[in-house]
Amino acid sequence: MKLLNCSSLQIEEFSGLSMPDSYAILSHRWEADHEEATYQDFGKPDVIARKKGWKKIQHFCRLALQQGYKYAWVDTCCINKQDFTELTEAINSMFKWYARSSFCYAYLSDVGVDGVSLQQSQWFTRGWTLQELIAPSRVEFFDKDWNYIGSRADLCDIIQQRTNIDRNILVAGSGRVEGLLTTIPVARRMSWASGRTTKREEDLAYCLLGVFGVKMPLLYGEGNRAFIRLQEEIIKETNDLSIFAWSAPTHSPLGYFGILAISPSAFQTANDIVLSSDIKYNPEYAITNKGLKITTETSLMPDGAHFLSLRCHRSSDPGRRHLGILLRDQGGNVFLRWKTGRLWSLEHSAPGINHTMFISKFLEPDVAETLVGNMNSVYRNAFCFPPTPPGVQFVKAHPDGMWSSSRRMFITQGLDTFDGYVQYRTSGAADQNFIVACGFTGGGANPWVCLAANINETQHIFQTAMDGDMMKLREIGSKRGVTKTKISFADANVLDLNINNNTTDRSL
């Protein structure tokens, strides 16, 4: 770690046990890049003397020295930004450096200019100053002329109103803030950054590393992918579902999007989110190459969407209704987020389904348009089943990864071959089980459907399905069942089941 000697105004380097016991640290809003004194400028007195940033450093070091600090740290000059390895280490360590400082001087260069007040300072709009505000144990504010404004503790109410940062974070003592941060929902922490900006788009993610206790490599040039990576790193560390409690308009047709947000601004309305229960009761989930994998219960909505509860609610809601997001089945157990303009809550109870889902993590606009086109044609080559009539109970569908319970259909678009079945049970004097088996080869060119029960001459077909021998089921079913001459594949295969509970005879 490089530190400025407050007396000599020279940079010295420390590591391990050689680190001084205490140092002061500066938080400020950068001038134009060419006006800041950089690491390379030290040793060039004629160059550094002409820069506005040098005067700022001189004032800071003089004040720190008066208050007993021999060393100080300033981000403009204590990092060799031409050394990318050093820059990466510094950005990943910066929260820790601010947290370990003895005193943070927050210099608000616009306060006192044309009547600008503390609340109006642009310092509160910068991404990097978020961690600089909350990490140190002691923060004191100074105006453009280095006149004392007040401490973070004294100004807590004003700062809380301006930033929406939790009061207990603002008044936290030495060494407590990192532990306290883990008790605050991810979405609420994200909301603190929702109105902040950085010069580089990637820095909107990098400036939040310490707030979430994660580290990651820097890849300048990746744009909003940096924020996607940040969320992936957070997901590795916590199963707090509120990370998905964002809302934002989408340019995707019909409002489809991935499960991850593209910017902290999407969490603007999450400042009052609280967890409904301890996250240890939340399901496990992880990012895979097929999307976010999660096994949990979703509720079916009248429009066919799946409601996924995020197990959090708004502090202002006396009913503590769970907030959630809407998902649409894309087939293959893959889901997209739908209607991202708001978070949703269940006004009435809805049937729940426990299943494993893969939710696409991120969609580029052009990819979203293609997927929407695919979803609009999802009924092509699908096997659609009508609602079960009275006296008939749905048991299961196989393969369950291809079954859309909300649409009562096997989504098979894009498959070259398919074999599956739906199992039902009749109630009455004699409970009976039967299946509707179906499949196709040749990309849908050769469909078949077959009805089989567990008690009549089709029992061997039923048992084949129960044994999971799908190749044999295709061989038997395609010979015995309804063939292409009787089923149109223009849009879908539609089955009408006519059940007579008084007989074992069932016809398609």
PDB file of C-alpha atoms in Angstrom, residues 345-351:
ATOM      1  CA  SER A 345     -47.241  -9.660  -5.025  1.00  0.00           C
ATOM      2  CA  LEU A 346     -49.970 -12.274  -4.772  1.00  0.00           C
ATOM      3  CA  GLU A 347     -53.325 -10.754  -3.916  1.00  0.00           C
ATOM      4  CA  HIS A 348     -54.926 -14.202  -3.654  1.00  0.00           C
ATOM      5  CA  SER A 349     -53.570 -17.687  -3.105  1.00  0.00           C
ATOM      6  CA  ALA A 350     -52.631 -19.602  -6.226  1.00  0.00           C
ATOM      7  CA  PRO A 351     -51.710 -23.252  -6.822  1.00  0.00           C
TER       8      PRO A 351
END
